[in-house]
Amino acid sequence: MSTLNSFIKVIVLYWFTLMTCYSTAINAADVEPKVLTFGVVPQQAASTLAKGWAPVLAELSQNAKIDLQFATAPDIPTFETRLANGEYDIAYMNPYHFTVFKESPGYMALAKEQDKYLKGLIVVRKDSGLSELMDLNGKSLAFPAPAAFAASVIPRAILKQQGIAHNTKYVGSHDSVYLAVAQGLVDAGGGVGRTFKNMDTDVTEQLKVLWRTPGYTPHAIATHPRVSHELREVLLTQLLALSNTSKGRALLDGLGFKAMEAAQSSDWDDVRALSLSELDAPLKESN
């Protein structure tokens, strides 16, 4: 009988050990971070973008237990191609990009800056003698890319409405616009307040803002359809939580953000109302 009892104890102990190892393995798999690529529209040099975004993504990765990997592209047209191909799991994209890539491949709005409206601007050299929008008639203007919303789409649309003829040059990024104007390669250029503020002061000291556009719903943080609802919820929770701590607020400040809020596709209906379908051609060509 004692031999039988010993045998039973050995079997029970073996079963318990086996189940414990199995449970440990399952739990380890559960907590292993999900790797997601976070693409950022290349409004600035990759090093500048990484300096602002990498600490934010590291904080979100730690809190959400998601491995968010920073990614961008060498220029905006390449970024658009990658969005069209669904290469980014999550992307920070401009308002016009969102309205296009919501349709295909189906990026879904997750968050946007709270109480923020995106305005473009046109800059000129301080010593240019240009003082109003009509002074740009017949001048050369630099823009980041055809589909750069506030820095290109809106200024070009309004210049066209007002009959201001100009020569257009696309230079790939906001930083390149400011450099081109500062160096006298073009008469003026389009950008946005945040990138102008973050540009090297030795460049911006030579420039002045000639004109600002009306405001529109800002950039979207959107997820590819392959990102699960559960992961979206976790990520959104942590994005919103950033503004609740001094560390999180400092990280957002590094991006020029104050706070984030949940977003839905209809938030960009003001952009859709602009009926910018005529700009689809250059966007699709760049893809």
PDB file of C-alpha atoms in Angstrom:
ATOM      1  CA  MET A   1       0.000   0.000   0.000  1.00  0.00           C
ATOM      2  CA  SER A   2       2.813   2.395   0.890  1.00  0.00           C
ATOM      3  CA  THR A   3       4.445   1.638  -2.466  1.00  0.00           C
ATOM      4  CA  LEU A   4       1.187   2.469  -4.255  1.00  0.00           C
ATOM      5  CA  ASN A   5       0.816   5.682  -2.274  1.00  0.00           C
ATOM      6  CA  SER A   6       4.352   6.688  -3.153  1.00  0.00           C
ATOM      7  CA  PHE A   7       3.699   6.008  -6.821  1.00  0.00           C
ATOM      8  CA  ILE A   8       0.548   8.099  -6.726  1.00  0.00           C
ATOM      9  CA  LYS A   9       2.429  10.951  -5.049  1.00  0.00           C
ATOM     10  CA  VAL A  10       5.107  10.828  -7.737  1.00  0.00           C
ATOM     11  CA  ILE A  11       2.458  10.948 -10.473  1.00  0.00           C
ATOM     12  CA  VAL A  12       0.673  13.871  -8.806  1.00  0.00           C
ATOM     13  CA  LEU A  13       3.941  15.738  -8.309  1.00  0.00           C
ATOM     14  CA  TYR A  14       4.903  15.149 -11.957  1.00  0.00           C
ATOM     15  CA  TRP A  15       1.511  16.366 -13.157  1.00  0.00           C
ATOM     16  CA  PHE A  16       1.704  19.474 -10.967  1.00  0.00           C
ATOM     17  CA  THR A  17       5.223  20.282 -12.183  1.00  0.00           C
ATOM     18  CA  LEU A  18       4.171  19.808 -15.799  1.00  0.00           C
ATOM     19  CA  MET A  19       1.145  22.083 -15.415  1.00  0.00           C
ATOM     20  CA  THR A  20       3.228  24.740 -13.652  1.00  0.00           C
ATOM     21  CA  CYS A  21       5.777  24.770 -16.486  1.00  0.00           C
ATOM     22  CA  TYR A  22       2.997  24.943 -19.072  1.00  0.00           C
ATOM     23  CA  SER A  23       1.296  27.792 -17.235  1.00  0.00           C
ATOM     24  CA  THR A  24       4.582  29.677 -16.923  1.00  0.00           C
ATOM     25  CA  ALA A  25       5.222  29.301 -20.632  1.00  0.00           C
ATOM     26  CA  ILE A  26       1.727  30.547 -21.487  1.00  0.00           C
ATOM     27  CA  ASN A  27       2.052  33.537 -19.160  1.00  0.00           C
ATOM     28  CA  ALA A  28       5.449  34.403 -20.617  1.00  0.00           C
ATOM     29  CA  ALA A  29       3.922  34.376 -24.091  1.00  0.00           C
ATOM     30  CA  ASP A  30       1.077  36.563 -22.884  1.00  0.00           C
ATOM     31  CA  VAL A  31       3.356  39.285 -21.529  1.00  0.00           C
ATOM     32  CA  GLU A  32       5.802  39.295 -24.430  1.00  0.00           C
ATOM     33  CA  PRO A  33       5.371  42.732 -26.056  1.00  0.00           C
ATOM     34  CA  LYS A  34       3.606  42.934 -29.388  1.00  0.00           C
ATOM     35  CA  VAL A  35       5.899  44.622 -31.909  1.00  0.00           C
ATOM     36  CA  LEU A  36       4.207  47.421 -33.864  1.00  0.00           C
ATOM     37  CA  THR A  37       5.751  49.855 -36.340  1.00  0.00           C
ATOM     38  CA  PHE A  38       4.856  53.501 -35.669  1.00  0.00           C
ATOM     39  CA  GLY A  39       5.317  55.616 -38.808  1.00  0.00           C
ATOM     40  CA  VAL A  40       5.695  59.392 -38.541  1.00  0.00           C
ATOM     41  CA  VAL A  41       5.174  61.720 -41.495  1.00  0.00           C
ATOM     42  CA  PRO A  42       8.605  63.155 -42.404  1.00  0.00           C
ATOM     43  CA  GLN A  43       7.896  66.853 -41.964  1.00  0.00           C
ATOM     44  CA  GLN A  44      11.413  67.199 -40.588  1.00  0.00           C
ATOM     45  CA  ALA A  45      14.723  65.342 -40.717  1.00  0.00           C
ATOM     46  CA  ALA A  46      14.553  61.790 -39.378  1.00  0.00           C
ATOM     47  CA  SER A  47      16.970  62.635 -36.549  1.00  0.00           C
ATOM     48  CA  THR A  48      14.766  65.536 -35.442  1.00  0.00           C
ATOM     49  CA  LEU A  49      11.629  63.406 -35.533  1.00  0.00           C
ATOM     50  CA  ALA A  50      13.298  60.569 -33.625  1.00  0.00           C
ATOM     51  CA  LYS A  51      14.481  62.980 -30.934  1.00  0.00           C
ATOM     52  CA  GLY A  52      10.879  63.955 -30.191  1.00  0.00           C
ATOM     53  CA  TRP A  53       9.023  60.718 -30.873  1.00  0.00           C
ATOM     54  CA  ALA A  54      11.402  58.041 -29.559  1.00  0.00           C
ATOM     55  CA  PRO A  55      10.981  59.000 -25.848  1.00  0.00           C
ATOM     56  CA  VAL A  56       7.187  59.119 -26.266  1.00  0.00           C
ATOM     57  CA  LEU A  57       7.089  55.702 -27.927  1.00  0.00           C
ATOM     58  CA  ALA A  58       9.401  54.278 -25.255  1.00  0.00           C
ATOM     59  CA  GLU A  59       7.046  55.495 -22.524  1.00  0.00           C
ATOM     60  CA  LEU A  60       3.988  54.130 -24.322  1.00  0.00           C
ATOM     61  CA  SER A  61       5.772  50.819 -24.934  1.00  0.00           C
ATOM     62  CA  GLN A  62       6.572  50.428 -21.259  1.00  0.00           C
ATOM     63  CA  ASN A  63       3.112  51.370 -19.999  1.00  0.00           C
ATOM     64  CA  ALA A  64       1.110  49.527 -22.643  1.00  0.00           C
ATOM     65  CA  LYS A  65       3.486  46.539 -22.859  1.00  0.00           C
ATOM     66  CA  ILE A  66       3.627  47.063 -26.618  1.00  0.00           C
ATOM     67  CA  ASP A  67       6.936  47.335 -28.458  1.00  0.00           C
ATOM     68  CA  LEU A  68       6.438  50.461 -30.572  1.00  0.00           C
ATOM     69  CA  GLN A  69       9.212  50.927 -33.112  1.00  0.00           C
ATOM     70  CA  PHE A  70       9.760  54.401 -34.569  1.00  0.00           C
ATOM     71  CA  ALA A  71       9.767  54.627 -38.366  1.00  0.00           C
ATOM     72  CA  THR A  72       9.553  57.378 -40.946  1.00  0.00           C
ATOM     73  CA  ALA A  73      10.540  57.843 -44.590  1.00  0.00           C
ATOM     74  CA  PRO A  74      13.160  59.863 -46.492  1.00  0.00           C
ATOM     75  CA  ASP A  75      10.465  62.165 -47.881  1.00  0.00           C
ATOM     76  CA  ILE A  76       6.694  62.661 -47.872  1.00  0.00           C
ATOM     77  CA  PRO A  77       5.986  60.924 -51.222  1.00  0.00           C
ATOM     78  CA  THR A  78       7.789  57.796 -49.946  1.00  0.00           C
ATOM     79  CA  PHE A  79       5.790  58.005 -46.726  1.00  0.00           C
ATOM     80  CA  GLU A  80       2.607  58.130 -48.804  1.00  0.00           C
ATOM     81  CA  THR A  81       3.700  55.040 -50.746  1.00  0.00           C
ATOM     82  CA  ARG A  82       4.297  53.163 -47.500  1.00  0.00           C
ATOM     83  CA  LEU A  83       0.900  54.214 -46.156  1.00  0.00           C
ATOM     84  CA  ALA A  84      -0.758  53.054 -49.380  1.00  0.00           C
ATOM     85  CA  ASN A  85       1.002  49.700 -49.006  1.00  0.00           C
ATOM     86  CA  GLY A  86      -0.038  49.419 -45.339  1.00  0.00           C
ATOM     87  CA  GLU A  87       3.568  49.150 -44.156  1.00  0.00           C
ATOM     88  CA  TYR A  88       2.964  50.981 -40.861  1.00  0.00           C
ATOM     89  CA  ASP A  89       0.903  49.358 -38.087  1.00  0.00           C
ATOM     90  CA  ILE A  90       0.298  52.801 -36.605  1.00  0.00           C
ATOM     91  CA  ALA A  91       0.935  56.128 -38.282  1.00  0.00           C
ATOM     92  CA  TYR A  92       0.951  59.819 -37.495  1.00  0.00           C
ATOM     93  CA  MET A  93      -0.312  61.321 -40.758  1.00  0.00           C
ATOM     94  CA  ASN A  94      -1.600  64.647 -41.965  1.00  0.00           C
ATOM     95  CA  PRO A  95      -5.352  65.348 -42.314  1.00  0.00           C
ATOM     96  CA  TYR A  96      -5.437  64.920 -46.088  1.00  0.00           C
ATOM     97  CA  HIS A  97      -3.469  61.677 -45.860  1.00  0.00           C
ATOM     98  CA  PHE A  98      -6.020  60.347 -43.386  1.00  0.00           C
ATOM     99  CA  THR A  99      -8.999  61.062 -45.644  1.00  0.00           C
ATOM    100  CA  VAL A 100      -7.230  59.245 -48.499  1.00  0.00           C
ATOM    101  CA  PHE A 101      -5.783  56.261 -46.630  1.00  0.00           C
ATOM    102  CA  LYS A 102      -8.932  55.775 -44.559  1.00  0.00           C
ATOM    103  CA  GLU A 103     -10.500  54.574 -47.814  1.00  0.00           C
ATOM    104  CA  SER A 104      -7.599  52.274 -48.712  1.00  0.00           C
ATOM    105  CA  PRO A 105      -5.930  50.424 -47.075  1.00  0.00           C
ATOM    106  CA  GLY A 106      -8.389  51.382 -44.316  1.00  0.00           C
ATOM    107  CA  TYR A 107      -6.428  53.157 -41.587  1.00  0.00           C
ATOM    108  CA  MET A 108      -8.671  53.789 -38.569  1.00  0.00           C
ATOM    109  CA  ALA A 109      -8.570  57.006 -36.519  1.00  0.00           C
ATOM    110  CA  LEU A 110      -7.339  56.517 -32.965  1.00  0.00           C
ATOM    111  CA  ALA A 111      -6.293  59.891 -31.533  1.00  0.00           C
ATOM    112  CA  LYS A 112      -5.430  63.498 -32.299  1.00  0.00           C
ATOM    113  CA  GLU A 113      -4.191  66.561 -30.477  1.00  0.00           C
ATOM    114  CA  GLN A 114      -6.787  67.974 -28.112  1.00  0.00           C
ATOM    115  CA  ASP A 115      -8.339  71.358 -28.943  1.00  0.00           C
ATOM    116  CA  LYS A 116      -5.894  71.810 -31.797  1.00  0.00           C
ATOM    117  CA  TYR A 117      -6.524  73.185 -35.267  1.00  0.00           C
ATOM    118  CA  LEU A 118      -3.864  72.891 -37.920  1.00  0.00           C
ATOM    119  CA  LYS A 119      -2.812  76.075 -39.675  1.00  0.00           C
ATOM    120  CA  GLY A 120      -0.290  76.443 -42.436  1.00  0.00           C
ATOM    121  CA  LEU A 121       1.915  79.414 -43.033  1.00  0.00           C
ATOM    122  CA  ILE A 122       4.016  81.008 -45.740  1.00  0.00           C
ATOM    123  CA  VAL A 123       7.434  82.344 -44.837  1.00  0.00           C
ATOM    124  CA  VAL A 124       9.724  84.762 -46.640  1.00  0.00           C
ATOM    125  CA  ARG A 125      13.116  86.254 -45.900  1.00  0.00           C
ATOM    126  CA  LYS A 126      12.948  89.254 -43.569  1.00  0.00           C
ATOM    127  CA  ASP A 127      14.827  91.344 -46.099  1.00  0.00           C
ATOM    128  CA  SER A 128      12.667  90.253 -49.058  1.00  0.00           C
ATOM    129  CA  GLY A 129      10.452  93.327 -49.158  1.00  0.00           C
ATOM    130  CA  LEU A 130       7.384  91.044 -49.410  1.00  0.00           C
ATOM    131  CA  SER A 131       4.640  92.048 -46.994  1.00  0.00           C
ATOM    132  CA  GLU A 132       1.306  90.587 -48.175  1.00  0.00           C
ATOM    133  CA  LEU A 133      -0.046  87.580 -50.035  1.00  0.00           C
ATOM    134  CA  MET A 134      -0.523  89.415 -53.345  1.00  0.00           C
ATOM    135  CA  ASP A 135       3.203  90.189 -53.374  1.00  0.00           C
ATOM    136  CA  LEU A 136       3.781  86.510 -54.183  1.00  0.00           C
ATOM    137  CA  ASN A 137       2.314  86.887 -57.672  1.00  0.00           C
ATOM    138  CA  GLY A 138       4.911  85.659 -60.143  1.00  0.00           C
ATOM    139  CA  LYS A 139       7.269  84.498 -57.383  1.00  0.00           C
ATOM    140  CA  SER A 140       8.810  81.065 -56.755  1.00  0.00           C
ATOM    141  CA  LEU A 141       7.441  79.078 -53.805  1.00  0.00           C
ATOM    142  CA  ALA A 142       8.738  75.896 -52.153  1.00  0.00           C
ATOM    143  CA  PHE A 143       6.437  73.301 -50.554  1.00  0.00           C
ATOM    144  CA  PRO A 144       7.268  69.991 -48.842  1.00  0.00           C
ATOM    145  CA  ALA A 145       5.176  67.771 -51.160  1.00  0.00           C
ATOM    146  CA  PRO A 146       1.931  67.942 -53.189  1.00  0.00           C
ATOM    147  CA  ALA A 147      -0.144  66.332 -50.399  1.00  0.00           C
ATOM    148  CA  ALA A 148       1.427  68.084 -47.391  1.00  0.00           C
ATOM    149  CA  PHE A 149      -1.875  69.381 -46.030  1.00  0.00           C
ATOM    150  CA  ALA A 150      -1.359  72.641 -44.131  1.00  0.00           C
ATOM    151  CA  ALA A 151       2.027  73.419 -45.642  1.00  0.00           C
ATOM    152  CA  SER A 152       1.059  72.809 -49.265  1.00  0.00           C
ATOM    153  CA  VAL A 153      -2.527  71.782 -50.033  1.00  0.00           C
ATOM    154  CA  ILE A 154      -4.265  74.687 -48.292  1.00  0.00           C
ATOM    155  CA  PRO A 155      -1.837  77.481 -49.302  1.00  0.00           C
ATOM    156  CA  ARG A 156      -1.892  76.371 -52.948  1.00  0.00           C
ATOM    157  CA  ALA A 157      -5.698  76.185 -52.947  1.00  0.00           C
ATOM    158  CA  ILE A 158      -6.059  79.700 -51.540  1.00  0.00           C
ATOM    159  CA  LEU A 159      -3.394  81.155 -53.837  1.00  0.00           C
ATOM    160  CA  LYS A 160      -5.315  79.655 -56.748  1.00  0.00           C
ATOM    161  CA  GLN A 161      -8.613  81.093 -55.473  1.00  0.00           C
ATOM    162  CA  GLN A 162      -7.069  84.550 -55.270  1.00  0.00           C
ATOM    163  CA  GLY A 163      -5.489  84.321 -58.707  1.00  0.00           C
ATOM    164  CA  ILE A 164      -1.932  84.536 -57.431  1.00  0.00           C
ATOM    165  CA  ALA A 165       0.246  82.845 -60.044  1.00  0.00           C
ATOM    166  CA  HIS A 166       3.527  81.358 -58.844  1.00  0.00           C
ATOM    167  CA  ASN A 167       6.184  78.808 -59.667  1.00  0.00           C
ATOM    168  CA  THR A 168       6.016  75.719 -57.443  1.00  0.00           C
ATOM    169  CA  LYS A 169       8.929  73.605 -56.273  1.00  0.00           C
ATOM    170  CA  TYR A 170       8.545  70.513 -54.035  1.00  0.00           C
ATOM    171  CA  VAL A 171      11.563  69.950 -51.790  1.00  0.00           C
ATOM    172  CA  GLY A 172      10.608  66.902 -49.676  1.00  0.00           C
ATOM    173  CA  SER A 173      10.304  68.248 -46.109  1.00  0.00           C
ATOM    174  CA  HIS A 174       9.396  71.312 -44.067  1.00  0.00           C
ATOM    175  CA  ASP A 175      13.012  71.830 -43.021  1.00  0.00           C
ATOM    176  CA  SER A 176      14.062  71.895 -46.678  1.00  0.00           C
ATOM    177  CA  VAL A 177      11.452  74.583 -47.364  1.00  0.00           C
ATOM    178  CA  TYR A 178      12.799  76.863 -44.648  1.00  0.00           C
ATOM    179  CA  LEU A 179      16.388  76.304 -45.780  1.00  0.00           C
ATOM    180  CA  ALA A 180      15.508  77.038 -49.411  1.00  0.00           C
ATOM    181  CA  VAL A 181      13.864  80.339 -48.456  1.00  0.00           C
ATOM    182  CA  ALA A 182      16.667  81.326 -46.088  1.00  0.00           C
ATOM    183  CA  GLN A 183      19.285  80.589 -48.753  1.00  0.00           C
ATOM    184  CA  GLY A 184      17.410  82.628 -51.352  1.00  0.00           C
ATOM    185  CA  LEU A 185      16.747  79.641 -53.614  1.00  0.00           C
ATOM    186  CA  VAL A 186      13.040  80.527 -53.665  1.00  0.00           C
ATOM    187  CA  ASP A 187      11.069  83.631 -52.730  1.00  0.00           C
ATOM    188  CA  ALA A 188       8.746  81.996 -50.212  1.00  0.00           C
ATOM    189  CA  GLY A 189       7.705  78.631 -48.818  1.00  0.00           C
ATOM    190  CA  GLY A 190       4.941  76.764 -47.023  1.00  0.00           C
ATOM    191  CA  GLY A 191       5.180  75.160 -43.583  1.00  0.00           C
ATOM    192  CA  VAL A 192       3.384  74.913 -40.236  1.00  0.00           C
ATOM    193  CA  GLY A 193       3.913  76.664 -36.930  1.00  0.00           C
ATOM    194  CA  ARG A 194       5.298  73.655 -35.056  1.00  0.00           C
ATOM    195  CA  THR A 195       8.013  72.772 -37.570  1.00  0.00           C
ATOM    196  CA  PHE A 196       8.908  76.450 -38.027  1.00  0.00           C
ATOM    197  CA  LYS A 197       9.259  76.821 -34.267  1.00  0.00           C
ATOM    198  CA  ASN A 198      11.396  73.668 -34.041  1.00  0.00           C
ATOM    199  CA  MET A 199      13.689  74.651 -36.918  1.00  0.00           C
ATOM    200  CA  ASP A 200      17.239  75.778 -36.122  1.00  0.00           C
ATOM    201  CA  THR A 201      17.202  79.382 -34.977  1.00  0.00           C
ATOM    202  CA  ASP A 202      20.070  80.314 -37.275  1.00  0.00           C
ATOM    203  CA  VAL A 203      17.618  79.612 -40.119  1.00  0.00           C
ATOM    204  CA  THR A 204      14.404  81.042 -38.654  1.00  0.00           C
ATOM    205  CA  GLU A 205      16.156  84.274 -37.615  1.00  0.00           C
ATOM    206  CA  GLN A 206      16.415  85.074 -41.313  1.00  0.00           C
ATOM    207  CA  LEU A 207      12.702  84.455 -41.945  1.00  0.00           C
ATOM    208  CA  LYS A 208       9.320  85.963 -41.144  1.00  0.00           C
ATOM    209  CA  VAL A 209       5.780  84.608 -41.399  1.00  0.00           C
ATOM    210  CA  LEU A 210       4.004  86.391 -44.236  1.00  0.00           C
ATOM    211  CA  TRP A 211       0.591  84.704 -43.916  1.00  0.00           C
ATOM    212  CA  ARG A 212      -1.292  81.962 -42.038  1.00  0.00           C
ATOM    213  CA  THR A 213      -4.110  79.708 -43.296  1.00  0.00           C
ATOM    214  CA  PRO A 214      -7.476  79.070 -41.600  1.00  0.00           C
ATOM    215  CA  GLY A 215      -7.496  76.193 -39.085  1.00  0.00           C
ATOM    216  CA  TYR A 216      -8.445  72.551 -39.733  1.00  0.00           C
ATOM    217  CA  THR A 217      -8.587  69.282 -37.767  1.00  0.00           C
ATOM    218  CA  PRO A 218      -4.975  68.293 -37.081  1.00  0.00           C
ATOM    219  CA  HIS A 219      -2.921  65.194 -37.862  1.00  0.00           C
ATOM    220  CA  ALA A 220      -4.322  61.777 -37.079  1.00  0.00           C
ATOM    221  CA  ILE A 221      -2.791  58.897 -35.193  1.00  0.00           C
ATOM    222  CA  ALA A 222      -4.392  55.970 -36.991  1.00  0.00           C
ATOM    223  CA  THR A 223      -4.002  52.207 -36.976  1.00  0.00           C
ATOM    224  CA  HIS A 224      -3.948  49.695 -39.794  1.00  0.00           C
ATOM    225  CA  PRO A 225      -6.935  47.290 -39.834  1.00  0.00           C
ATOM    226  CA  ARG A 226      -4.634  44.427 -38.774  1.00  0.00           C
ATOM    227  CA  VAL A 227      -4.171  46.058 -35.346  1.00  0.00           C
ATOM    228  CA  SER A 228      -6.691  44.453 -33.012  1.00  0.00           C
ATOM    229  CA  HIS A 229      -9.427  46.324 -31.167  1.00  0.00           C
ATOM    230  CA  GLU A 230      -7.831  45.271 -27.873  1.00  0.00           C
ATOM    231  CA  LEU A 231      -4.458  46.733 -28.803  1.00  0.00           C
ATOM    232  CA  ARG A 232      -6.121  49.936 -30.010  1.00  0.00           C
ATOM    233  CA  GLU A 233      -7.865  50.337 -26.664  1.00  0.00           C
ATOM    234  CA  VAL A 234      -4.668  49.774 -24.695  1.00  0.00           C
ATOM    235  CA  LEU A 235      -2.740  52.210 -26.832  1.00  0.00           C
ATOM    236  CA  LEU A 236      -5.460  54.876 -26.663  1.00  0.00           C
ATOM    237  CA  THR A 237      -5.639  54.588 -22.871  1.00  0.00           C
ATOM    238  CA  GLN A 238      -1.914  55.171 -22.559  1.00  0.00           C
ATOM    239  CA  LEU A 239      -1.898  58.028 -25.077  1.00  0.00           C
ATOM    240  CA  LEU A 240      -4.588  59.840 -23.109  1.00  0.00           C
ATOM    241  CA  ALA A 241      -2.776  59.122 -19.837  1.00  0.00           C
ATOM    242  CA  LEU A 242       0.376  60.952 -20.945  1.00  0.00           C
ATOM    243  CA  SER A 243      -1.085  64.319 -19.977  1.00  0.00           C
ATOM    244  CA  ASN A 244      -1.810  63.083 -16.428  1.00  0.00           C
ATOM    245  CA  THR A 245       1.817  62.959 -15.260  1.00  0.00           C
ATOM    246  CA  SER A 246       4.637  65.497 -15.267  1.00  0.00           C
ATOM    247  CA  LYS A 247       6.818  63.070 -17.222  1.00  0.00           C
ATOM    248  CA  GLY A 248       4.120  62.483 -19.811  1.00  0.00           C
ATOM    249  CA  ARG A 249       3.434  66.200 -20.201  1.00  0.00           C
ATOM    250  CA  ALA A 250       7.142  66.836 -20.710  1.00  0.00           C
ATOM    251  CA  LEU A 251       7.252  64.158 -23.411  1.00  0.00           C
ATOM    252  CA  LEU A 252       4.231  65.665 -25.181  1.00  0.00           C
ATOM    253  CA  ASP A 253       5.817  69.099 -24.916  1.00  0.00           C
ATOM    254  CA  GLY A 254       8.824  67.680 -26.754  1.00  0.00           C
ATOM    255  CA  LEU A 255       6.480  67.105 -29.695  1.00  0.00           C
ATOM    256  CA  GLY A 256       4.824  70.484 -29.339  1.00  0.00           C
ATOM    257  CA  PHE A 257       1.633  68.777 -28.096  1.00  0.00           C
ATOM    258  CA  LYS A 258      -0.438  69.712 -25.037  1.00  0.00           C
ATOM    259  CA  ALA A 259      -2.688  66.660 -24.734  1.00  0.00           C
ATOM    260  CA  MET A 260      -4.263  63.887 -26.796  1.00  0.00           C
ATOM    261  CA  GLU A 261      -7.909  62.949 -27.257  1.00  0.00           C
ATOM    262  CA  ALA A 262      -9.792  60.048 -28.816  1.00  0.00           C
ATOM    263  CA  ALA A 263     -10.644  60.547 -32.472  1.00  0.00           C
ATOM    264  CA  GLN A 264     -13.082  59.202 -35.040  1.00  0.00           C
ATOM    265  CA  SER A 265     -13.203  59.416 -38.808  1.00  0.00           C
ATOM    266  CA  SER A 266     -15.921  62.101 -38.851  1.00  0.00           C
ATOM    267  CA  ASP A 267     -13.554  64.520 -37.088  1.00  0.00           C
ATOM    268  CA  TRP A 268     -11.960  65.076 -40.501  1.00  0.00           C
ATOM    269  CA  ASP A 269     -15.206  65.959 -42.295  1.00  0.00           C
ATOM    270  CA  ASP A 270     -14.004  69.584 -42.450  1.00  0.00           C
ATOM    271  CA  VAL A 271     -11.113  68.366 -44.611  1.00  0.00           C
ATOM    272  CA  ARG A 272     -13.407  66.248 -46.778  1.00  0.00           C
ATOM    273  CA  ALA A 273     -15.617  69.303 -47.270  1.00  0.00           C
ATOM    274  CA  LEU A 274     -12.754  71.024 -49.093  1.00  0.00           C
ATOM    275  CA  SER A 275     -13.383  68.629 -52.004  1.00  0.00           C
ATOM    276  CA  LEU A 276      -9.711  68.154 -52.677  1.00  0.00           C
ATOM    277  CA  SER A 277     -10.227  65.325 -55.170  1.00  0.00           C
ATOM    278  CA  GLU A 278      -8.304  67.254 -57.791  1.00  0.00           C
ATOM    279  CA  LEU A 279      -5.215  66.739 -55.630  1.00  0.00           C
ATOM    280  CA  ASP A 280      -5.574  62.959 -55.690  1.00  0.00           C
ATOM    281  CA  ALA A 281      -3.632  62.788 -58.949  1.00  0.00           C
ATOM    282  CA  PRO A 282      -0.269  63.974 -57.620  1.00  0.00           C
ATOM    283  CA  LEU A 283      -0.769  61.917 -54.473  1.00  0.00           C
ATOM    284  CA  LYS A 284      -1.426  58.741 -56.438  1.00  0.00           C
ATOM    285  CA  GLU A 285       1.426  59.493 -58.812  1.00  0.00           C
ATOM    286  CA  SER A 286       3.802  59.786 -55.854  1.00  0.00           C
ATOM    287  CA  ASN A 287       2.619  56.371 -54.709  1.00  0.00           C
TER     288      ASN A 287
END
